[in-house]
mmCIF file of C-alpha atoms in Angstrom:
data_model
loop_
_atom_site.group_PDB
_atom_site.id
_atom_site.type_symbol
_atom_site.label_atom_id
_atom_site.label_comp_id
_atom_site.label_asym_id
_atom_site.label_seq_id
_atom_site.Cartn_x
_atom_site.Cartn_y
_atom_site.Cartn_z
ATOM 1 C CA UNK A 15 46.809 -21.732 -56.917
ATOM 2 C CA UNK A 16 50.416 -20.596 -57.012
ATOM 3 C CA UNK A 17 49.914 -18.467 -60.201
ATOM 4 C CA UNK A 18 49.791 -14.820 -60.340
ATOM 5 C CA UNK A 19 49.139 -14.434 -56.668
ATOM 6 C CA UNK A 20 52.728 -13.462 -55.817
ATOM 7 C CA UNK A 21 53.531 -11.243 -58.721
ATOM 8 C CA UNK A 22 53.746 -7.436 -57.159
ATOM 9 C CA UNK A 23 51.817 -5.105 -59.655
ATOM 10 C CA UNK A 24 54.203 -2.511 -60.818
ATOM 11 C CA UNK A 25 52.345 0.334 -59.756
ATOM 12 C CA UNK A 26 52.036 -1.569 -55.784
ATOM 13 C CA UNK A 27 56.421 -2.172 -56.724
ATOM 14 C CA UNK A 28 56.882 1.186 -57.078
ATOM 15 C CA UNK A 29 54.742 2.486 -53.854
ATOM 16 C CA UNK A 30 56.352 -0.302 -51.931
ATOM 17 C CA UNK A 31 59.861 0.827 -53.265
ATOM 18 C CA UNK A 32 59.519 4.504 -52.364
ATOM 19 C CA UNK A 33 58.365 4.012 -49.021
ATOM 20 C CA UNK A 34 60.560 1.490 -47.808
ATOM 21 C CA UNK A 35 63.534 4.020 -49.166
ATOM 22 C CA UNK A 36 61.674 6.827 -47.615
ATOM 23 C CA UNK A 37 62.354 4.535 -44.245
ATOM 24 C CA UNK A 38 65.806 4.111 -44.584
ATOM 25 C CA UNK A 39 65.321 0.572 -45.498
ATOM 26 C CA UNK A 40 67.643 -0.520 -43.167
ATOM 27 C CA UNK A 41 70.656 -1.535 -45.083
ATOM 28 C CA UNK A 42 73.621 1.046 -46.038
ATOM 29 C CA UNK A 43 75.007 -1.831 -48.477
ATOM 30 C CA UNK A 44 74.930 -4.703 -50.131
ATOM 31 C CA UNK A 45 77.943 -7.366 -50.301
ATOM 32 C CA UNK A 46 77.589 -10.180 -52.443
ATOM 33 C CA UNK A 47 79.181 -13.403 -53.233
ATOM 34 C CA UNK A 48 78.293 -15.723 -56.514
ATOM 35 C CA UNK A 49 78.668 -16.613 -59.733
ATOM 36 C CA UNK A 50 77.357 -15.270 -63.039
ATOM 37 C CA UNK A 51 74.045 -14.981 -61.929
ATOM 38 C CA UNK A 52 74.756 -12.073 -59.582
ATOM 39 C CA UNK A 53 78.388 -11.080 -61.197
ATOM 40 C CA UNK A 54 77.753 -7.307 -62.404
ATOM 41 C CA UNK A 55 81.160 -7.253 -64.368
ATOM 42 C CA UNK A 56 84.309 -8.937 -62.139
ATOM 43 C CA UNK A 57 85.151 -11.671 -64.127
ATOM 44 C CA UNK A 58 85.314 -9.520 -67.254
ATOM 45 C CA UNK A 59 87.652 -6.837 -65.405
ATOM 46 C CA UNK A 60 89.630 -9.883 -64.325
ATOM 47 C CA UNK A 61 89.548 -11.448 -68.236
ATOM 48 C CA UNK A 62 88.568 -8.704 -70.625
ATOM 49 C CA UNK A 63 86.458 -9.330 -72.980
ATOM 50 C CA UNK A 64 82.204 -8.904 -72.573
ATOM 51 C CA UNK A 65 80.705 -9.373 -76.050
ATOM 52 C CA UNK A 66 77.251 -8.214 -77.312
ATOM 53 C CA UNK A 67 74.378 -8.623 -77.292
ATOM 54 C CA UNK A 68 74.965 -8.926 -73.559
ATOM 55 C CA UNK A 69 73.484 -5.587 -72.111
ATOM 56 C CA UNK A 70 71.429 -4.568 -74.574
ATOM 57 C CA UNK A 71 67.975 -4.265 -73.145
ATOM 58 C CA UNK A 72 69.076 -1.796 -70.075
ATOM 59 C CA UNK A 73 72.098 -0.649 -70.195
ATOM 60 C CA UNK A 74 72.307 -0.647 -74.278
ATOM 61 C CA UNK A 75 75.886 -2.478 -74.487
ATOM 62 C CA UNK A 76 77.641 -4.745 -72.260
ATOM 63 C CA UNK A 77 78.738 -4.400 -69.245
ATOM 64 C CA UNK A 78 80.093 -7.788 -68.036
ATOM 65 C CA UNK A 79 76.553 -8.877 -66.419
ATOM 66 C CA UNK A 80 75.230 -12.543 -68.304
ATOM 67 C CA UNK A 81 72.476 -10.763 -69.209
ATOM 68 C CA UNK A 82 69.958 -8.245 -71.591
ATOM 69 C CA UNK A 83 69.961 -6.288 -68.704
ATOM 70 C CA UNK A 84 69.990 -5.988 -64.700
ATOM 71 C CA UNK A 85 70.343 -9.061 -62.763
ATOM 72 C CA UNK A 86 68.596 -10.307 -59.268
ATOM 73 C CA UNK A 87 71.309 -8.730 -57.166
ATOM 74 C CA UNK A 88 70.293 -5.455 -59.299
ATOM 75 C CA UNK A 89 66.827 -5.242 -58.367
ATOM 76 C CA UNK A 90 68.216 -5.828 -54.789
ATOM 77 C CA UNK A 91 69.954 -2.706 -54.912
ATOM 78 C CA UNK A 92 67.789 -0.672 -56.366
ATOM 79 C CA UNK A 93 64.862 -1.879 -53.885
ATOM 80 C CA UNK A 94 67.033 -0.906 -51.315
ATOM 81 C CA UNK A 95 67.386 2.356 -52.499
ATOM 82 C CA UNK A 96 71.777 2.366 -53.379
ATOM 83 C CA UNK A 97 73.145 2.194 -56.601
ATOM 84 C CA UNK A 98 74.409 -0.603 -57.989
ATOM 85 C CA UNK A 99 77.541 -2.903 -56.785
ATOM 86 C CA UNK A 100 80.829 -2.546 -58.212
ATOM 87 C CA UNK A 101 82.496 -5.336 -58.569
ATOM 88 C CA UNK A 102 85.911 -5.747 -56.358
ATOM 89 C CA UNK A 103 87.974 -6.534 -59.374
ATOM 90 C CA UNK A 104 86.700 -3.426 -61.335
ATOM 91 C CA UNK A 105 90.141 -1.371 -60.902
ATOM 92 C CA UNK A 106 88.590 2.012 -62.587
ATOM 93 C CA UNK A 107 85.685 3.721 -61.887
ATOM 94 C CA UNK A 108 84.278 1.736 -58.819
ATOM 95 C CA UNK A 109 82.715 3.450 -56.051
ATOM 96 C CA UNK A 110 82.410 1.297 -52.751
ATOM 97 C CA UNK A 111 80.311 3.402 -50.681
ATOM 98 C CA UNK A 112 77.681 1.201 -50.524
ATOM 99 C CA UNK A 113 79.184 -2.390 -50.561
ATOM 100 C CA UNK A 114 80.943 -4.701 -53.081
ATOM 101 C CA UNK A 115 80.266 -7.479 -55.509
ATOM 102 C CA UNK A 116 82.844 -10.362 -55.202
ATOM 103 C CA UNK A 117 80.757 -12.700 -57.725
ATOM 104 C CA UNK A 118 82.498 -13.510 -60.721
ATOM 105 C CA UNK A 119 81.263 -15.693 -63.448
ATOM 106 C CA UNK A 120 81.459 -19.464 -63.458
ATOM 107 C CA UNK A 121 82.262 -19.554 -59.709
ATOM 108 C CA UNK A 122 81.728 -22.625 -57.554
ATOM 109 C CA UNK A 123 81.682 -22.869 -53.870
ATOM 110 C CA UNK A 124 84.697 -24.823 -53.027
ATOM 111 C CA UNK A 125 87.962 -24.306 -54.618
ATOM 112 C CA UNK A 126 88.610 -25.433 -58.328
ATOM 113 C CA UNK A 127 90.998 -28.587 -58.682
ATOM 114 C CA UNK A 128 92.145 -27.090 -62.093
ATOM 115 C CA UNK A 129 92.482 -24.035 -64.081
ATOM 116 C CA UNK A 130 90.390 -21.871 -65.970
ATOM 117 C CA UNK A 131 92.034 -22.273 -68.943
ATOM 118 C CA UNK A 132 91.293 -26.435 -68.226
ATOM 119 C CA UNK A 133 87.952 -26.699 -66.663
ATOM 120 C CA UNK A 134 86.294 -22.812 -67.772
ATOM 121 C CA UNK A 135 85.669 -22.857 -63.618
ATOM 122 C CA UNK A 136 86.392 -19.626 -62.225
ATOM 123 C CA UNK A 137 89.563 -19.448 -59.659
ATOM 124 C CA UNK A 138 87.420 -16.488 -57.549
ATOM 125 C CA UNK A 139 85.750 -19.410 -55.740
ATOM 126 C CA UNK A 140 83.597 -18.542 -52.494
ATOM 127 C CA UNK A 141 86.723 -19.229 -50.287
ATOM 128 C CA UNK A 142 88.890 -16.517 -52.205
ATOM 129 C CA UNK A 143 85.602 -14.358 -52.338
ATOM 130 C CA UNK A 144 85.646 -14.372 -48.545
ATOM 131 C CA UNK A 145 89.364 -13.447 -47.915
ATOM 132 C CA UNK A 146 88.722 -10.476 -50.548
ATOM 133 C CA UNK A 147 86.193 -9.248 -48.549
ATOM 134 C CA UNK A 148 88.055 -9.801 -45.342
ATOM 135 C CA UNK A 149 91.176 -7.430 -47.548
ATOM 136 C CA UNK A 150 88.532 -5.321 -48.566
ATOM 137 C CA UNK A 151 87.235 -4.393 -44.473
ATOM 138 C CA UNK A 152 90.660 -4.131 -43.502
ATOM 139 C CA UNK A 153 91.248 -1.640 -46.704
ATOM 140 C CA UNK A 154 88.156 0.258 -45.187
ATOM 141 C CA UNK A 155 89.502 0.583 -41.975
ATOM 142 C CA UNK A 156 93.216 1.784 -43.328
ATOM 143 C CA UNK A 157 91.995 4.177 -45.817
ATOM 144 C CA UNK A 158 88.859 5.724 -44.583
ATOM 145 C CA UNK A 159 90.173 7.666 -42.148
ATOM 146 C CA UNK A 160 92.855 9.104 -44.824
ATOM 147 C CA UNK A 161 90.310 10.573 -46.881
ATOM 148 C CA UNK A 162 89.519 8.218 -49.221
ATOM 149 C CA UNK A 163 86.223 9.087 -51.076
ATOM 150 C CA UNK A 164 84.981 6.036 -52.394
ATOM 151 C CA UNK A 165 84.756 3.216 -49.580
ATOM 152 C CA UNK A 166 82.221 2.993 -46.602
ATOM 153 C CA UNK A 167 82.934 4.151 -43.039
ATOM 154 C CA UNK A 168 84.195 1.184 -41.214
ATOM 155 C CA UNK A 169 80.684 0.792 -39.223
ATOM 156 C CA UNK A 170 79.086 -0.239 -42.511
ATOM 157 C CA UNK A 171 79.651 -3.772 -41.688
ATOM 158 C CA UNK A 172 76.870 -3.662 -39.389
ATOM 159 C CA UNK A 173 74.834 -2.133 -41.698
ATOM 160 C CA UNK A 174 74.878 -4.581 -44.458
ATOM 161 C CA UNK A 175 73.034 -6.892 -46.306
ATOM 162 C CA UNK A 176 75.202 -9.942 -47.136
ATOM 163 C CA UNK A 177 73.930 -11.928 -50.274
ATOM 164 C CA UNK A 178 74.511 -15.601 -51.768
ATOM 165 C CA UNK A 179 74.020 -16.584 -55.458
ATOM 166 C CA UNK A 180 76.302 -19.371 -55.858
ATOM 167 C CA UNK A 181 76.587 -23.300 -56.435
ATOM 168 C CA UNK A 182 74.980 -23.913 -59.544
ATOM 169 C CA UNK A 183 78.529 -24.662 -60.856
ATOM 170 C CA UNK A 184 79.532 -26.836 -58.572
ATOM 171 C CA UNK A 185 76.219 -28.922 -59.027
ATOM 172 C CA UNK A 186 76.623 -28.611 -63.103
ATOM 173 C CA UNK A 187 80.371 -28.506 -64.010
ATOM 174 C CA UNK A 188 80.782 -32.108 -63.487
ATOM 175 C CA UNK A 189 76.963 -33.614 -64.009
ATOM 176 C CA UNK A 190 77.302 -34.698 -67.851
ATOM 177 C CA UNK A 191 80.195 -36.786 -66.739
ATOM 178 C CA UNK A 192 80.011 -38.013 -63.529
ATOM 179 C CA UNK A 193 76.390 -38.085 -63.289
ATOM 180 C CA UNK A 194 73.895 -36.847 -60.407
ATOM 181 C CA UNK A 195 74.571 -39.547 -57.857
ATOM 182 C CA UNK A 196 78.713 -38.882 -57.890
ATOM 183 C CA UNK A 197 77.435 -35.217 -57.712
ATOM 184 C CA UNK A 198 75.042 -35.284 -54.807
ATOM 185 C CA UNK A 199 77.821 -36.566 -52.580
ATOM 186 C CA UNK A 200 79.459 -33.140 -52.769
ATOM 187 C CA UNK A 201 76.437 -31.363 -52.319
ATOM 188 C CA UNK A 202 77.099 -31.664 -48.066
ATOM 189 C CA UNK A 203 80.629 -30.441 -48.305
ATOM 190 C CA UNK A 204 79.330 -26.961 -50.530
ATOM 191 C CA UNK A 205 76.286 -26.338 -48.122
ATOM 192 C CA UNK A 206 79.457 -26.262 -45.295
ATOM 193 C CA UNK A 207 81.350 -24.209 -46.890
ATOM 194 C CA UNK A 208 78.545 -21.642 -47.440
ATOM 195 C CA UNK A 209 77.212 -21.510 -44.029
ATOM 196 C CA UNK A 210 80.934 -21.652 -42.528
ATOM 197 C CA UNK A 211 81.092 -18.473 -44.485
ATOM 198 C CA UNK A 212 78.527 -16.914 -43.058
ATOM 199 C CA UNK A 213 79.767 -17.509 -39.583
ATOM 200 C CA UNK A 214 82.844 -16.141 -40.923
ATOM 201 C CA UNK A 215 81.073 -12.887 -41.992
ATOM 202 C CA UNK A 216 79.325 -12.883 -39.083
ATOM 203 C CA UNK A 217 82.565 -12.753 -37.062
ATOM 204 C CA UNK A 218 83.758 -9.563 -38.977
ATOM 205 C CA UNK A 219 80.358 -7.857 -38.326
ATOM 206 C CA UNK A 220 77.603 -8.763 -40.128
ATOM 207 C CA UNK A 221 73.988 -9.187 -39.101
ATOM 208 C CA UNK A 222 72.279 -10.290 -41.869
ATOM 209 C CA UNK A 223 72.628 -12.774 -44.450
ATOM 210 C CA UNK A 224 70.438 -13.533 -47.255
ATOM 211 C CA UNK A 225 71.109 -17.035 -49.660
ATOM 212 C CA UNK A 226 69.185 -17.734 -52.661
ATOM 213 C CA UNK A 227 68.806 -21.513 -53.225
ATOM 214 C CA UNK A 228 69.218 -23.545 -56.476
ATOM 215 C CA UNK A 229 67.469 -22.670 -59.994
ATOM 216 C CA UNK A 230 65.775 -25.456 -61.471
ATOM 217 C CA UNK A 231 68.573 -26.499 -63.944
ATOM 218 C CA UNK A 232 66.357 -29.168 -65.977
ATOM 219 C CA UNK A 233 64.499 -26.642 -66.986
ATOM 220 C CA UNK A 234 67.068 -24.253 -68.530
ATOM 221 C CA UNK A 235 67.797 -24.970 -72.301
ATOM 222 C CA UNK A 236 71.649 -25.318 -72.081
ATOM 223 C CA UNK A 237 71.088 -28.495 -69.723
ATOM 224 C CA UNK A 238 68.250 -29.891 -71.723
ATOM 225 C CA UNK A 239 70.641 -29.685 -74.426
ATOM 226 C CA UNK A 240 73.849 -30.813 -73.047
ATOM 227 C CA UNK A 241 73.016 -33.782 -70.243
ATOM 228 C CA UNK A 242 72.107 -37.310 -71.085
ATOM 229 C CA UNK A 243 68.449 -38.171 -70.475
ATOM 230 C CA UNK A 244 65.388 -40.221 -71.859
ATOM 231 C CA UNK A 245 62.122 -39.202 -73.174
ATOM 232 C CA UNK A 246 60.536 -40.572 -69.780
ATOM 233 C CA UNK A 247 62.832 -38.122 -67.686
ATOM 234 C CA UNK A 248 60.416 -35.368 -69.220
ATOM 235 C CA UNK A 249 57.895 -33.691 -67.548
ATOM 236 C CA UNK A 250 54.429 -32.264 -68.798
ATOM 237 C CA UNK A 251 56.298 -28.465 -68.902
ATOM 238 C CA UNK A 252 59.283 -29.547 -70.929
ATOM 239 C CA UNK A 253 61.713 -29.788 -67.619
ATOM 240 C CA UNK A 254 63.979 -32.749 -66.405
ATOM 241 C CA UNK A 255 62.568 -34.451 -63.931
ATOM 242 C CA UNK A 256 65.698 -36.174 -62.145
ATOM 243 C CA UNK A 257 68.014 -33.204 -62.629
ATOM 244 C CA UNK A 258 65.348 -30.624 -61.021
ATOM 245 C CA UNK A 259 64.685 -33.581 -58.240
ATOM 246 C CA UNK A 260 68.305 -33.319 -56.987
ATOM 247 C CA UNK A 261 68.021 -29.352 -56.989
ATOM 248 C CA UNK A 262 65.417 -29.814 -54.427
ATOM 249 C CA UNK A 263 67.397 -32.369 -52.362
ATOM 250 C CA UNK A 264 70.140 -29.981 -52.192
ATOM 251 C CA UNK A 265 67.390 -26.948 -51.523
ATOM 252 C CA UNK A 266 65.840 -29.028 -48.522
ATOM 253 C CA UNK A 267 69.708 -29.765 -47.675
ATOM 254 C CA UNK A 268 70.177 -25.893 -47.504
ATOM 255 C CA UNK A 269 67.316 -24.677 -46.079
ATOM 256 C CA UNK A 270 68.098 -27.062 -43.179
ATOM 257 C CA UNK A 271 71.448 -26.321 -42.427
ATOM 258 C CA UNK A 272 69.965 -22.109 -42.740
ATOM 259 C CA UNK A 273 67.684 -22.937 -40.304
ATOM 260 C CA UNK A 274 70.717 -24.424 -38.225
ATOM 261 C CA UNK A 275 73.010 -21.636 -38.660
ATOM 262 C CA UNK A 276 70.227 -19.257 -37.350
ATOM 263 C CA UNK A 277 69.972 -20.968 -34.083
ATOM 264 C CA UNK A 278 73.277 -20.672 -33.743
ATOM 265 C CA UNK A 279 73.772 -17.079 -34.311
ATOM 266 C CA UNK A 280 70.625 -15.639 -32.445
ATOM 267 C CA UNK A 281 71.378 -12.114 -33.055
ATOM 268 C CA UNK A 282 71.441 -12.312 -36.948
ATOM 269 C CA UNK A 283 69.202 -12.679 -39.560
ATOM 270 C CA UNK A 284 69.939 -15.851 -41.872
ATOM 271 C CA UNK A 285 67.535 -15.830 -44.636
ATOM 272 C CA UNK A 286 66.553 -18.742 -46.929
ATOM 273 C CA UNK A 287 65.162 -17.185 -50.227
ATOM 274 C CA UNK A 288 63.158 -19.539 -52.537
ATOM 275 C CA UNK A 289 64.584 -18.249 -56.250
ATOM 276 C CA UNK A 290 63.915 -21.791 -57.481
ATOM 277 C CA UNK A 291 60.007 -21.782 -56.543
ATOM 278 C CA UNK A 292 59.637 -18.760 -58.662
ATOM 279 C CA UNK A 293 61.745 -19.327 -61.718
ATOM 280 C CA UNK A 294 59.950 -22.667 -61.830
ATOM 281 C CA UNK A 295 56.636 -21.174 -61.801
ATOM 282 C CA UNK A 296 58.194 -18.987 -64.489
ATOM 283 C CA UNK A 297 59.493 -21.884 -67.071
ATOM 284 C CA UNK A 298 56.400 -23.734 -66.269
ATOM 285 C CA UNK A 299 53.740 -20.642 -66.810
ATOM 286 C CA UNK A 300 55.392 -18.144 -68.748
ATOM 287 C CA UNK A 301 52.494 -16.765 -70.236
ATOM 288 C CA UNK A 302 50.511 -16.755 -66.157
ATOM 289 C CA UNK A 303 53.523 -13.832 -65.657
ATOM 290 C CA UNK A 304 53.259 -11.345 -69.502
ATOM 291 C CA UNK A 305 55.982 -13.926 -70.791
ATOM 292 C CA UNK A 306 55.838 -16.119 -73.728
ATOM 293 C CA UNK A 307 58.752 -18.273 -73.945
ATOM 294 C CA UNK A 308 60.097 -20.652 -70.990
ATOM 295 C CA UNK A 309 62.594 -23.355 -72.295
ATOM 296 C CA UNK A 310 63.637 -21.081 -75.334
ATOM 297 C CA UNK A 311 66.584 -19.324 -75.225
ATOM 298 C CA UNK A 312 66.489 -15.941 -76.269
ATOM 299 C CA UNK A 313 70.344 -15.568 -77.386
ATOM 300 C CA UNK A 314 71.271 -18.543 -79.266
ATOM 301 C CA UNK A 315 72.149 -20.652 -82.205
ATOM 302 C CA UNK A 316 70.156 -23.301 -83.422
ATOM 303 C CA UNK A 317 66.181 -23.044 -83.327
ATOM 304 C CA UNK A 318 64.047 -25.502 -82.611
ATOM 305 C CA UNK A 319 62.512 -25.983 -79.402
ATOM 306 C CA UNK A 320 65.581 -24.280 -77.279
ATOM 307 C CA UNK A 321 67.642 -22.506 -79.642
ATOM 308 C CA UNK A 322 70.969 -23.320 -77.763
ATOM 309 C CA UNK A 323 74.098 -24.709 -79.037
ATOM 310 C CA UNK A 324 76.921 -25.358 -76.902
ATOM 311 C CA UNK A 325 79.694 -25.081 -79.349
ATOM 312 C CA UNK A 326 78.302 -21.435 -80.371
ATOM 313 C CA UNK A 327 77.561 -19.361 -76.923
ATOM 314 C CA UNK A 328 75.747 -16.118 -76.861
ATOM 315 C CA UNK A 329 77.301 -13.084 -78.870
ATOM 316 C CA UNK A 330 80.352 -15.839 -80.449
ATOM 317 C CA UNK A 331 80.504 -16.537 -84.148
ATOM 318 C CA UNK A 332 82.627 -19.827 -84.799
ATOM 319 C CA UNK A 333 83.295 -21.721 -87.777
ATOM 320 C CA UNK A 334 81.809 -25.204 -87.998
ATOM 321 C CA UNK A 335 81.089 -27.378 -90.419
ATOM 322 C CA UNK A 336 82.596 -25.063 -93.331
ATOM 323 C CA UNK A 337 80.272 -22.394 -92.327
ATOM 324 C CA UNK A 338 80.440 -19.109 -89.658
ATOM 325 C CA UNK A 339 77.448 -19.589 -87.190
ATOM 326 C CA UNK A 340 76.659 -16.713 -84.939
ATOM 327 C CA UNK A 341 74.254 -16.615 -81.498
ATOM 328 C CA UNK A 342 72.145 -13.763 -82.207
ATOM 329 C CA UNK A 343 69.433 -12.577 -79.855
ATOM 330 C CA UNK A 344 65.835 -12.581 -80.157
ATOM 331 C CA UNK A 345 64.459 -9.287 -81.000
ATOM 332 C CA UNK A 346 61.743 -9.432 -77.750
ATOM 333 C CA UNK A 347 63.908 -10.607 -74.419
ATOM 334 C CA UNK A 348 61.645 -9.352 -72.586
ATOM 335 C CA UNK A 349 58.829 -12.148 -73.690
ATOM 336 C CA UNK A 350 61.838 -15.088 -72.490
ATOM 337 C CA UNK A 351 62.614 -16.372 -68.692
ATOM 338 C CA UNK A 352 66.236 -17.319 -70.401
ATOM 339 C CA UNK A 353 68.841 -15.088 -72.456
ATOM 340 C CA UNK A 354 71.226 -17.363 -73.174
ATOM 341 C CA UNK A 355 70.214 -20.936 -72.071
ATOM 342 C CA UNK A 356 72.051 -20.734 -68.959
ATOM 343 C CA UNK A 357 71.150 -17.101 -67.324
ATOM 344 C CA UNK A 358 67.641 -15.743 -66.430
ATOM 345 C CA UNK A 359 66.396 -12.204 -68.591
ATOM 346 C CA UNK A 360 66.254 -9.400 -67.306
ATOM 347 C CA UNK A 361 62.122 -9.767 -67.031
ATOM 348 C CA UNK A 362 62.308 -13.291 -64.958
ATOM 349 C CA UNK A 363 65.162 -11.990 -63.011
ATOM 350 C CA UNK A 364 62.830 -8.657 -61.710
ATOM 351 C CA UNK A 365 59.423 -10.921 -61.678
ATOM 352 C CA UNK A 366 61.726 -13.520 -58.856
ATOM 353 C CA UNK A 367 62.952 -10.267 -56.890
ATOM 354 C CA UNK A 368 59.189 -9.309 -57.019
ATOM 355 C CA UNK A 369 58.547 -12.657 -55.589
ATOM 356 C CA UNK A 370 61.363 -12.457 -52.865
ATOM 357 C CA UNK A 371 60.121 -9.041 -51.363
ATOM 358 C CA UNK A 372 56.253 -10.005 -51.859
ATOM 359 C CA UNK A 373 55.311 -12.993 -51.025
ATOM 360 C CA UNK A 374 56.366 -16.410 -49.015
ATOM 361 C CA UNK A 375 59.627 -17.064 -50.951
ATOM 362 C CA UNK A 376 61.977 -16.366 -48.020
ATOM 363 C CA UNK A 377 62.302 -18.419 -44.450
ATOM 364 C CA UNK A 378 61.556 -16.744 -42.483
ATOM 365 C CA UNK A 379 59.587 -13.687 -43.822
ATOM 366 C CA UNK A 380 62.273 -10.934 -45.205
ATOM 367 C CA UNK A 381 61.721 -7.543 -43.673
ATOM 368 C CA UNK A 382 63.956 -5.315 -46.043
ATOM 369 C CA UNK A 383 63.717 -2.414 -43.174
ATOM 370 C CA UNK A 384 64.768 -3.265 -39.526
#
């Protein structure tokens, strides 16, 4: 039985926590590269604008995360005992002493072939991610020694845990349209690009190197919504059955070429961690984990069975139809796995952390302290 048994009282959390702080829990900072599941405000210092009710649950108003409240990348940080990341593209108020956050929302891992404005894909793609963090080591090593109070020594980059939350966008953007067979023949060329990265990191100093594999996507409301399917491609927990099959083909894919890139580097730690096997347990058993609601989106228009409607996102009011209609969000997030039909709550997104840390979710075993 896969239920329950991996799902870290809070009381055990918090001892766990403390003592592996009390340790040093050897990492000095965090750097992390995604998209809006780890972004923790860049793409909204890069394009103003981060609406309510985004926020509301932890930090009571937004503050650019896709979220009610802290995100996986949060938990990280706060496991590890530093505060939270500041995004690179946050130009006031960011304080770098303990890494950076290069995500920004609706990133992919390779390099749009249009516009924002054309295909809503960020341009802060995973190969612009890496040369800002390349700008950002050889800021480090200009500035610290002038005094500068908010970056790292340069030694940090030996120090550091580097993290990966990225390619859902690449395996989504396109899928209504081109369908998953045309997309599974890019799925090769983004699992090179994100190891080539990490060999890339690896060059400029790091050590260790933690990825986070696919969410089940044919479980999350917006894509039960949005891409074409038949009554048959349903499973017994409301998910897609073809969509989430070609999540674990690119998983397996992934964990592979990890396990590859490990060999390879025998002095670093490359670490596969299985997000998907716990937010899967998490739409399928909601109420196995205190939640109630799996395929429902908390923030939405619409009812029904997943309150989402993709012409009215998440804190937007448009007029349709002769009439305003506004997303609202559900007065209990903390009963949902999703906020907005796209993003994880803030309760799934601490319950998969719990998961990463606790249990056999990462290959091979994650030690947070050295």
């Amino acid at each position: 039985m896969l239920r329950r048994l991996w799902v870290v009282p809070v009381v055990v959390a918090a001892a766990l926590t403390a003592t592996l702080c009390e340790a040093g829990c050897g990492y000095e900072a965090i750097f992390n590269f995604g998209d809006s599941n780890s972004d923790t405000g860049g793409f909204w210092w890069a394009f103003p604008e981060a609406p309510p009710p985004n926020g509301m649950t932890y930090f009571k108003q937004p503050v650019g995360r896709a979220c009610n409240g802290r995100l996986i990348i949060d938990f990280m940080a706060e496991r590890i005992g530093i505060p939270f990341l500041s995004p690179y593209l946050k130009s006031i108020g960011s304080d770098y002493r303990h890494g950076a956050n290069f995500a920004t929302l609706a990133s992919t891992v390779r390099l749009p072939q249009t516009s924002l404005f054309v295909s809503g894909l960020s341009p802060f793609a995973l190969p612009i991610q890496l040369k800002q963090m390349r700008h950002f080591k050889a800021q480090v090593e200009n500035l610290y020694s002038q005094g500068s109070t908010n970056l790292p020594p340069p030694d940090i980059f030996g120090k550091s845990l580097y993290t990966f939350y990225i390619g859902q966008n690449d395996f989504t953007s396109d899928l209504a349209k081109n369908g998953i067979i045309a997309v599974k023949e890019t799925l090769p060329q983004v699992i090179s690009i994100i190891t080539g990265t990490i060999k890339d990191l690896y060059a400029l100093g790091g050590r260790a190197f933690l990825v986070q594999n696919l969410a089940p996507i044919g479980c999350y409301p917006a894509f039960l919504v949005e891409l074409p399917h038949g009554d048959k491609d349903i499973d017994e927990f409301g998910c897609l059955i073809s969509y989430n099959d070609a999540v674990v083909e690119y998983n397996d894919m992934l964990r592979d070429a990890l396990n590859q890139t490990r060999q390879q580097l025998s002095d670093a730690k490359v670490i596969y961690a299985d997000s998907h096997k716990a937010l899967l347990e998490l739409f399928r058993h909601p109420t196995s984990h205190g939640l109630k609601h799996g395929t429902l989106a908390c923030c939405g228009n619409g009812g029904g069975r997943y309150n989402f409607n993709p012409k009215v996102f998440c804190g937007n009011t448009k007029f349709i139809n002769d009439q305003n209609l506004t997303a609202l969000a559900c007065d209990d997030p903390e009963n949902y796995v999703s906020w907005d039909g796209i993003h994880a709550t803030e309760a799934a997104n601490k319950i998969v952390v719990d998961a990463i840390f606790g249990g056999d979710f990462t290959d091979p075993p994650f030690e947070i302290h050295c």
